[in-house]
Coordinates of C-alpha atoms and ligand atoms in Angstrom, one line a residue:
M1 CA 128.7 54.3 -26.7
T2 CA 127.0 51.6 -28.6
D3 CA 123.5 50.4 -27.9
G4 CA 122.1 53.6 -26.5
T5 CA 119.7 54.2 -29.4
R6 CA 118.3 50.7 -29.1
P7 CA 115.4 50.6 -26.7
D8 CA 115.5 46.9 -26.5
G9 CA 119.2 46.4 -25.8
P10 CA 120.8 43.2 -24.6
L11 CA 119.4 43.2 -21.1
A12 CA 115.8 43.1 -22.4
D13 CA 116.1 39.3 -22.7
V14 CA 117.7 38.7 -19.3
P15 CA 115.2 36.9 -16.9
G16 CA 113.9 39.3 -14.4
H17 CA 114.5 42.2 -16.7
S18 CA 111.4 44.2 -17.8
G19 CA 112.7 45.4 -21.2
K20 CA 112.0 48.9 -19.9
H21 CA 114.9 51.3 -20.2
A22 CA 115.5 54.2 -17.8
I23 CA 118.2 56.9 -18.2
V24 CA 119.5 58.6 -15.1
V25 CA 121.2 62.0 -15.7
G26 CA 123.8 62.9 -13.1
G27 CA 126.1 60.6 -11.1
G28 CA 126.0 62.2 -7.7
L29 CA 124.6 60.3 -4.8
A30 CA 121.0 61.0 -5.9
G31 CA 121.6 59.6 -9.4
I32 CA 123.6 56.6 -8.3
T33 CA 120.9 55.7 -5.8
A34 CA 118.1 56.1 -8.4
A35 CA 120.1 53.9 -10.9
L36 CA 120.8 51.2 -8.3
A37 CA 117.2 51.2 -7.2
L38 CA 115.8 51.0 -10.7
A39 CA 118.3 48.3 -11.7
D40 CA 117.5 46.3 -8.6
A41 CA 113.8 46.3 -9.7
G42 CA 114.7 44.8 -13.1
V43 CA 114.8 48.0 -15.2
R44 CA 117.6 48.4 -17.7
V45 CA 119.4 51.5 -16.7
T46 CA 121.9 53.9 -18.3
L47 CA 123.6 56.4 -15.9
L48 CA 125.1 59.5 -17.6
E49 CA 127.5 61.7 -15.8
G50 CA 129.2 64.8 -17.3
R51 CA 132.4 64.6 -15.2
P52 CA 135.0 61.9 -15.4
R53 CA 133.9 60.4 -12.1
L54 CA 130.9 59.6 -10.0
G55 CA 130.1 61.2 -6.6
G56 CA 129.0 64.7 -7.6
L57 CA 129.7 67.1 -4.8
A58 CA 131.4 64.5 -2.5
F59 CA 134.6 63.5 -4.2
S60 CA 138.3 63.1 -3.9
F61 CA 141.3 64.2 -6.0
Q62 CA 145.1 63.7 -5.9
R63 CA 147.5 66.3 -4.8
D64 CA 151.3 65.7 -4.4
G65 CA 150.8 62.1 -3.5
L66 CA 147.8 62.8 -1.1
T67 CA 144.3 61.8 -1.7
V68 CA 142.2 64.8 -0.7
D69 CA 138.5 65.1 -0.3
N70 CA 136.9 68.3 -1.8
G71 CA 135.2 68.7 1.6
Q72 CA 134.9 66.8 4.9
H73 CA 131.6 65.0 5.0
V74 CA 129.9 63.5 8.0
Y75 CA 126.6 61.8 8.5
L76 CA 124.5 60.9 11.6
R77 CA 123.0 57.6 12.8
C78 CA 119.6 59.0 11.9
C79 CA 120.6 59.2 8.2
T80 CA 119.0 55.9 7.5
A81 CA 118.9 56.3 3.7
Y82 CA 122.6 57.2 3.4
R83 CA 123.4 54.2 5.7
W84 CA 121.3 52.1 3.4
F85 CA 123.4 53.4 0.5
L86 CA 126.7 52.6 2.3
D87 CA 125.4 49.1 2.9
R88 CA 124.3 48.8 -0.7
I89 CA 127.8 49.6 -2.0
E90 CA 129.4 47.5 0.7
G91 CA 131.1 50.5 2.2
A92 CA 129.5 50.8 5.7
E93 CA 132.7 49.5 7.4
L94 CA 134.7 52.2 5.7
A95 CA 132.6 55.0 7.1
P96 CA 131.7 53.8 10.6
L97 CA 129.6 55.6 13.2
Q98 CA 130.9 56.6 16.7
E99 CA 129.6 54.2 19.3
R100 CA 128.1 57.1 21.1
L101 CA 127.9 60.8 20.3
D102 CA 131.0 62.5 21.6
V103 CA 131.9 65.9 20.3
P104 CA 134.9 67.7 21.9
V105 CA 134.2 71.5 21.9
L106 CA 137.2 73.8 22.6
D107 CA 136.6 77.4 23.6
V108 CA 139.7 79.4 22.9
A109 CA 138.4 82.8 23.7
R110 CA 138.5 82.6 27.5
P111 CA 141.0 84.9 29.3
E112 CA 142.1 82.0 31.5
G113 CA 143.0 79.9 28.4
R114 CA 141.5 77.1 26.3
R115 CA 138.7 75.1 27.8
L116 CA 137.4 71.7 26.6
G117 CA 133.7 70.9 26.8
R118 CA 132.0 67.7 25.5
L119 CA 128.7 67.1 23.9
R120 CA 128.1 63.5 24.8
R121 CA 125.1 61.2 25.2
D122 CA 124.3 58.7 27.9
A123 CA 122.5 55.4 27.5
L124 CA 119.2 57.0 28.7
P125 CA 116.0 57.7 26.9
V126 CA 115.4 61.0 25.0
P127 CA 115.8 63.8 26.2
L128 CA 117.7 62.6 29.3
H129 CA 120.4 61.1 27.0
L130 CA 121.9 64.6 26.7
G131 CA 120.9 65.8 30.2
R132 CA 124.2 65.1 32.0
S133 CA 126.3 66.5 29.1
L134 CA 124.3 69.7 28.9
A135 CA 124.1 70.2 32.6
T136 CA 127.9 70.2 32.8
Y137 CA 128.6 71.9 29.5
P138 CA 131.2 74.5 30.6
H139 CA 130.6 76.9 27.7
L140 CA 127.3 78.1 29.0
S141 CA 126.2 79.7 32.3
L142 CA 123.8 77.9 34.5
A143 CA 121.0 80.2 33.5
E144 CA 121.8 79.6 29.8
R145 CA 121.7 75.9 30.3
V146 CA 118.3 76.1 32.0
K147 CA 117.0 78.2 29.1
L148 CA 118.5 75.8 26.7
G149 CA 116.5 72.9 28.2
R150 CA 113.3 75.0 27.8
A151 CA 114.0 75.9 24.2
A152 CA 114.8 72.2 23.4
L153 CA 111.4 71.2 24.8
A154 CA 109.6 74.0 22.8
L155 CA 111.4 72.7 19.7
K156 CA 110.3 69.2 20.4
G157 CA 106.7 70.4 20.4
L158 CA 106.9 72.0 16.9
D159 CA 104.9 70.2 14.2
L160 CA 107.2 69.6 11.3
A161 CA 104.2 69.3 9.0
D162 CA 103.3 72.9 9.8
P163 CA 104.1 74.9 6.6
T164 CA 104.4 78.2 8.5
L165 CA 107.6 77.0 10.2
D166 CA 109.4 77.4 6.8
T167 CA 108.4 81.1 6.7
Q168 CA 110.2 81.9 9.9
D169 CA 113.9 82.2 10.6
F170 CA 115.5 80.0 13.3
G171 CA 117.6 82.8 14.8
S172 CA 114.5 84.9 15.7
W173 CA 112.8 81.8 17.1
L174 CA 115.8 81.1 19.3
T175 CA 115.9 84.7 20.5
A176 CA 112.1 84.6 21.3
H177 CA 112.8 81.4 23.3
G178 CA 115.4 83.1 25.5
Q179 CA 118.6 81.9 23.8
S180 CA 121.5 84.3 24.2
A181 CA 124.1 85.1 21.5
R182 CA 126.5 82.9 23.5
A183 CA 124.0 80.0 23.5
V184 CA 123.6 80.3 19.8
E185 CA 127.3 80.3 19.2
A186 CA 128.2 77.6 21.7
L187 CA 125.5 75.2 20.8
W188 CA 122.8 76.0 18.3
D189 CA 125.2 77.3 15.5
L190 CA 127.9 74.8 16.5
V191 CA 125.6 72.0 15.3
G192 CA 123.3 74.0 13.0
V193 CA 126.0 75.7 10.8
A194 CA 127.6 72.3 10.0
T195 CA 124.3 70.6 9.2
L196 CA 122.3 73.4 7.6
N197 CA 125.2 75.4 6.0
A198 CA 123.7 78.6 7.4
V199 CA 123.8 80.5 10.7
A200 CA 120.5 80.4 12.7
G201 CA 119.4 83.9 11.5
D202 CA 119.7 82.7 7.8
A203 CA 118.0 79.3 8.3
S204 CA 114.4 78.3 7.9
L205 CA 112.9 77.3 11.2
G206 CA 111.3 74.3 9.4
L207 CA 114.6 72.9 8.3
A208 CA 116.4 73.7 11.6
A209 CA 113.6 72.1 13.6
M210 CA 113.8 69.0 11.4
V211 CA 117.5 68.7 12.0
F212 CA 117.4 69.2 15.7
K213 CA 114.3 67.2 16.3
T214 CA 115.6 64.3 14.3
G215 CA 119.2 64.4 15.4
L216 CA 118.8 65.3 19.1
L217 CA 115.3 64.6 20.1
S218 CA 114.2 61.4 18.4
E219 CA 116.3 58.4 19.3
P220 CA 119.1 58.5 21.8
G221 CA 121.7 57.4 19.2
A222 CA 120.3 59.6 16.4
A223 CA 123.2 62.1 16.4
D224 CA 126.1 59.7 16.7
I225 CA 128.5 60.8 14.0
G226 CA 129.9 58.8 11.1
W227 CA 132.5 59.7 8.5
A228 CA 134.6 58.0 5.9
R229 CA 137.9 56.7 7.0
V230 CA 138.9 56.4 3.4
P231 CA 138.8 59.0 0.6
L232 CA 135.2 59.9 -0.4
G233 CA 136.0 58.8 -3.9
E234 CA 136.7 55.3 -2.7
L235 CA 133.1 55.1 -1.6
H236 CA 131.1 57.4 -4.0
D237 CA 133.1 56.6 -7.1
R238 CA 135.0 53.3 -7.0
M239 CA 132.7 51.3 -4.8
A240 CA 129.5 52.8 -6.2
R241 CA 130.7 52.1 -9.7
K242 CA 131.3 48.5 -8.7
A243 CA 127.8 48.2 -7.3
L244 CA 126.4 49.7 -10.4
D245 CA 128.3 47.4 -12.7
S246 CA 127.2 44.3 -10.7
A247 CA 123.6 45.6 -10.9
G248 CA 123.9 45.7 -14.7
V249 CA 123.8 49.5 -14.9
R250 CA 125.6 50.9 -17.9
T251 CA 127.5 53.9 -16.6
E252 CA 129.0 56.6 -18.9
V253 CA 131.1 59.3 -17.4
R254 CA 132.4 62.3 -19.4
T255 CA 128.9 62.3 -21.0
R256 CA 127.1 65.6 -20.6
V257 CA 123.4 65.6 -21.4
T258 CA 122.5 68.6 -23.6
S259 CA 118.7 68.2 -23.9
I260 CA 115.8 65.9 -23.2
S261 CA 112.5 65.6 -25.0
T262 CA 109.6 63.2 -25.7
D263 CA 108.1 62.0 -28.9
E264 CA 104.4 61.6 -29.7
N265 CA 104.4 58.1 -28.2
G266 CA 105.7 59.3 -24.9
R267 CA 109.2 57.8 -25.3
W268 CA 112.1 60.0 -24.1
S269 CA 115.1 61.1 -26.2
V270 CA 118.2 62.1 -24.3
Q271 CA 120.8 64.0 -26.3
V272 CA 124.5 63.6 -25.5
P273 CA 127.2 64.9 -27.8
G274 CA 127.1 62.8 -31.0
E275 CA 124.2 60.5 -29.9
T276 CA 120.6 60.3 -29.0
L277 CA 119.5 57.8 -26.4
R278 CA 116.0 56.6 -26.0
A279 CA 114.2 55.5 -22.8
D280 CA 110.9 54.8 -21.2
A281 CA 111.8 57.0 -18.2
V282 CA 114.3 59.7 -17.3
V283 CA 115.5 60.6 -13.8
L284 CA 117.0 64.1 -13.8
A285 CA 119.4 64.0 -10.9
V286 CA 121.4 67.2 -11.6
P287 CA 121.6 70.5 -9.6
Q288 CA 118.6 72.7 -9.7
R289 CA 120.0 75.2 -12.2
E290 CA 121.0 72.4 -14.6
A291 CA 117.6 70.8 -14.1
H292 CA 115.9 74.1 -14.9
D293 CA 117.9 74.3 -18.2
L294 CA 117.1 70.7 -19.2
L295 CA 113.5 70.4 -18.2
P296 CA 111.1 70.4 -21.2
A297 CA 108.4 73.0 -21.4
G298 CA 105.4 72.2 -19.2
A299 CA 107.3 69.7 -16.9
L300 CA 106.8 72.0 -13.9
D301 CA 104.1 74.6 -13.3
A302 CA 106.6 77.2 -12.2
P303 CA 110.1 76.1 -13.4
E304 CA 111.5 79.6 -12.6
R305 CA 111.2 78.8 -9.0
L306 CA 114.2 76.4 -9.3
L307 CA 116.3 79.5 -10.0
E308 CA 115.0 81.2 -6.9
I309 CA 116.6 78.4 -4.7
G310 CA 119.8 80.1 -3.5
T311 CA 123.1 78.4 -2.9
A312 CA 125.6 78.5 -0.1
P313 CA 129.4 77.9 -0.1
I314 CA 131.6 75.6 2.0
L315 CA 135.4 76.2 2.3
N316 CA 137.8 73.5 3.3
V317 CA 141.2 74.6 4.6
H318 CA 143.8 71.8 4.4
V319 CA 147.0 71.9 6.5
V320 CA 149.8 69.3 6.5
Y321 CA 152.1 69.5 9.5
D322 CA 155.4 67.7 10.0
R323 CA 154.1 66.2 13.2
K324 CA 151.0 65.2 15.1
V325 CA 149.3 68.3 16.5
L326 CA 145.7 67.0 17.1
G327 CA 145.3 63.9 19.3
R328 CA 141.7 63.2 18.5
P329 CA 139.9 62.2 15.3
F330 CA 138.2 65.6 15.2
V331 CA 137.5 68.7 17.3
T332 CA 135.2 71.7 17.0
A333 CA 135.8 75.1 18.4
I334 CA 134.2 78.3 19.6
G335 CA 135.7 81.8 20.0
T336 CA 137.7 81.4 16.8
P337 CA 136.8 81.3 13.0
V338 CA 137.8 77.6 13.0
Q339 CA 134.7 75.4 12.9
W340 CA 135.3 71.7 12.6
V341 CA 138.8 70.1 12.3
F342 CA 139.3 66.5 11.2
D343 CA 142.4 64.4 11.1
R344 CA 142.6 63.1 7.5
T345 CA 146.2 61.7 7.8
E346 CA 145.4 58.0 7.3
A347 CA 142.6 58.5 4.8
S348 CA 144.8 60.6 2.6
G349 CA 147.7 58.2 2.6
L350 CA 150.1 60.5 4.4
H351 CA 152.8 58.5 6.2
E352 CA 154.7 61.2 8.1
G353 CA 153.2 64.1 10.1
Q354 CA 149.5 65.0 10.2
Y355 CA 147.0 66.3 7.7
L356 CA 144.1 68.3 9.1
A357 CA 141.0 69.4 7.1
L358 CA 139.1 72.4 8.5
S359 CA 135.5 72.4 7.3
Q360 CA 134.2 75.9 7.2
S361 CA 130.4 76.0 6.4
A362 CA 128.3 79.1 5.6
A363 CA 131.6 80.6 4.2
Q364 CA 130.1 83.5 2.2
D365 CA 132.7 85.9 3.6
E366 CA 135.7 83.8 2.9
I367 CA 135.0 81.7 -0.1
D368 CA 136.8 84.1 -2.5
E369 CA 139.7 85.1 -0.2
P370 CA 143.1 84.5 -1.6
V371 CA 145.0 81.5 -0.1
A372 CA 147.6 83.8 1.4
V373 CA 145.0 85.6 3.4
L374 CA 143.4 82.4 4.6
R375 CA 146.8 81.1 5.5
E376 CA 147.5 84.2 7.6
R377 CA 144.2 83.9 9.3
Y378 CA 144.0 80.1 10.0
L379 CA 147.5 79.1 10.9
P380 CA 147.6 81.4 14.0
E381 CA 144.1 80.2 14.9
L382 CA 145.2 76.6 14.8
E383 CA 148.1 77.5 17.1
R384 CA 145.6 78.9 19.6
L385 CA 143.5 75.8 19.3
L386 CA 146.2 73.2 19.2
P387 CA 149.2 74.1 21.3
R388 CA 151.3 71.4 19.6
A389 CA 150.9 73.3 16.3
R390 CA 153.1 76.1 17.7
G391 CA 156.4 74.4 17.1
A392 CA 155.3 72.4 14.1
E393 CA 156.4 73.0 10.5
V394 CA 153.6 73.5 8.0
K395 CA 154.5 71.3 5.0
D396 CA 151.5 72.2 2.9
F397 CA 148.6 74.6 3.0
F398 CA 145.8 74.7 0.5
V399 CA 142.1 75.3 0.2
T400 CA 139.2 73.8 -1.6
R401 CA 136.2 76.0 -2.4
E402 CA 132.7 74.8 -3.2
R403 CA 130.7 77.9 -4.0
T404 CA 127.5 76.0 -4.6
A405 CA 128.0 73.3 -2.0
T406 CA 124.4 73.2 -0.9
F407 CA 121.1 75.0 -1.5
A408 CA 120.7 77.9 0.9
P409 CA 118.3 76.7 3.6
S410 CA 116.7 80.2 3.8
P411 CA 113.2 80.8 5.1
G412 CA 110.7 80.1 2.3
V413 CA 112.9 77.6 0.5
G414 CA 110.5 74.8 1.2
R415 CA 107.9 76.0 -1.3
L416 CA 110.5 76.2 -4.0
R417 CA 111.6 72.6 -3.8
P418 CA 109.7 70.3 -6.1
G419 CA 109.0 66.6 -5.5
A420 CA 110.1 63.7 -7.7
L421 CA 107.1 63.8 -10.0
T422 CA 106.9 66.2 -12.8
K423 CA 103.9 66.9 -15.1
S424 CA 105.7 65.1 -18.0
P425 CA 104.9 61.4 -17.6
G426 CA 108.1 59.4 -17.4
L427 CA 110.2 62.3 -16.2
Y428 CA 111.3 62.5 -12.6
L429 CA 113.5 64.8 -10.5
A430 CA 116.1 63.8 -7.9
G431 CA 118.8 65.7 -6.0
A432 CA 119.5 66.9 -2.5
W433 CA 117.6 70.1 -3.3
T434 CA 114.3 68.4 -4.1
A435 CA 111.5 68.2 -1.5
T436 CA 112.8 65.6 0.8
G437 CA 112.3 67.6 4.0
W438 CA 116.0 67.4 4.7
P439 CA 118.6 70.1 4.2
A440 CA 121.2 69.6 1.4
T441 CA 122.9 66.5 2.7
M442 CA 124.0 63.1 1.5
E443 CA 120.9 61.8 3.3
S444 CA 118.7 64.2 1.2
A445 CA 120.4 63.1 -2.0
V446 CA 119.9 59.4 -1.3
R447 CA 116.3 59.9 -0.2
S448 CA 115.6 61.9 -3.4
G449 CA 117.0 59.1 -5.5
V450 CA 114.9 56.5 -3.8
S451 CA 111.7 58.7 -4.2
A452 CA 112.4 59.2 -7.9
A453 CA 113.0 55.5 -8.4
D454 CA 109.8 54.7 -6.4
V455 CA 107.5 56.8 -8.6
A456 CA 109.3 55.7 -11.8
L457 CA 108.8 52.0 -10.8
G458 CA 105.1 52.6 -10.1
A459 CA 104.7 54.1 -13.6
L460 CA 106.8 51.4 -15.3
G461 CA 104.7 48.7 -13.5
R462 CA 107.6 47.3 -11.6
P463 CA 107.4 46.1 -8.0
R464 CA 109.5 48.0 -5.4
P465 CA 112.4 45.8 -4.5
R466 CA 112.1 45.1 -0.7
R467 CA 115.8 45.8 0.1
L468 CA 115.6 49.3 -1.4
F469 CA 113.1 50.5 1.1
A470 CA 114.6 48.7 4.1
F471 CA 115.8 52.1 5.5
E472 CA 112.2 53.2 5.9
E473 CA 111.7 50.4 8.4
A474 CA 115.0 51.3 10.1
A475 CA 113.8 55.0 10.4
Ligands
FAD1 C1 132.4 70.8 0.7 C2 131.1 70.1 1.0 C3 130.8 69.6 2.2 C4 129.7 68.9 2.5 N1 129.5 68.3 3.7 C5 128.4 67.5 3.9 C6 128.3 66.7 5.1 O1 129.2 66.8 6.0 N2 127.3 65.9 5.2 C7 126.3 65.8 4.2 O2 125.4 64.9 4.4 N3 126.4 66.5 3.1 C8 127.4 67.3 2.9 N4 127.5 68.0 1.7 C9 126.4 68.0 0.8 C10 126.4 66.8 -0.1 O3 127.7 66.6 -0.7 C11 125.4 67.0 -1.2 O4 124.1 67.3 -0.7 C12 125.2 65.7 -2.0 O5 126.4 65.1 -2.4 C13 124.4 66.1 -3.3 O6 124.2 65.0 -4.1 P1 123.3 65.1 -5.4 O7 123.4 63.8 -6.1 O8 122.0 65.6 -5.1 O9 123.9 66.3 -6.3 P2 125.4 66.4 -7.0 O10 126.4 65.8 -6.1 O11 125.5 67.9 -7.4 O12 125.3 65.5 -8.3 C14 124.8 66.0 -9.5 C15 125.6 65.4 -10.7 O13 125.1 65.8 -11.9 C16 126.1 66.0 -12.8 N5 125.6 66.7 -13.9 C17 125.2 68.0 -13.9 N6 124.7 68.4 -15.1 C18 124.8 67.3 -15.9 C19 124.5 67.0 -17.3 N7 123.9 68.0 -18.1 N8 124.7 65.8 -17.8 C20 125.3 64.8 -17.0 N9 125.6 65.0 -15.7 C21 125.4 66.2 -15.2 C22 127.2 66.7 -12.0 O14 128.4 66.6 -12.6 C23 127.1 65.9 -10.7 O15 127.9 64.8 -10.6 C24 128.7 68.8 1.5 C25 128.9 69.3 0.2 C26 130.1 70.0 0.0 C27 130.4 70.5 -1.4

């Protein structure tokens, strides 16, 4: 690194540049967003990332000629901030949305054999858009479907601003609203486990209500699903890096921040091995534990609360077959431990056979299981689910484990999540775990980055760039 110690580096003289310098610590989606937003507003930005790549928890790696994602990621049409991010890095076409929500749900536990149901929407206003699909959903009895409708209406009536929602668990609320164990498995957890990374009984009612109200009960298209047709690293590392470079952000990877402090003039010093960088503002966009360790004394009233935010694991099971065994882009299942299965053949660069990624959320019981045990468990399950897998040869089987994939969305987590502002002027927090109102998602990460940039820009006296906040209008 060269000019890090010089507060008035080369960009200070560029027209439109303020001469202010901000350092963003952490190159996940929150940090990339904050860096882009600040640079777009004319602030000189340095982005520091400890790992050799950008993208944080959503990344890719190479394995035997395949490009593999650490975990399947999806987003919804209602994720307006992440969609803004995709546009901003010119990646939207590489992670398109379904035209209309359509989720194939296979039940493999019926004595008469596998049965396919669909969660689809029609071109009707909310809540009628799901009416036909739910009325004919074969995995629930007629009585369960009627009760489902009633619970959905009760959910719609919940006030997301009511703080007491966060003190209750979603599972108890569902039981109190007549939802059977079957309805929880075949519908509420099917969606909820994948979006919250917890079963209903372990999830805050506030976060669950937010997800279901926003996704299923706001706009008809809100829950249409999008996912990357390329490796995640292509979007979150290569293309993000390109956007950062074009915006004039200086990005340093393999650069771990060891401490941050202010001097008597309120300027910030950021320590990396062998160098001290100085800045007018610092955005700390690292996970909550790292944030806790880096925060200077007095920055938060109760910094120990950050350590009370739990974490939850996600396991991905990767299987390469010698032939095509799944005829759809993805499928989800009930009556089996298999949750969501995605076809990653094309994205990974595989030319022969099919590569499936199983995304297993809330995987507390399995995250440390040996690969051999998982192989014995999942290959027969895939054969039950996908008959064509029965005669197929398994060319490769491996797993990726993310033990701290998300914060645990437990009841009470809301009061532990701080906002972007700290008590130290010029120091801001970002990360999917901060108080965005969203569960730990790419959407939450991007929103947090925007919020941190927004408050930083206010303090630095820079105007909000219009295009940064365009997603708020789309919301
Ligand atoms: C397997 C898996 C599946 C997921 N599925 C989905 C999904 O389907 N949909 C969805 O929306 N979300 C999903 N998520 C969640 C989503 O990936 C995260 O919420 C989001 O990427 C978090 O971004 P972030 O920037 O807040 O944090 P992070 O990605 O954790 O970024 C923080 C960065 O800070 C860096 N850092 C830490 N300490 C330092 C330091 N001292 N100095 C410099 N750098 C440092 C880290 O290396 C990291 O790059 C999934 C996550 C996982 C792991």
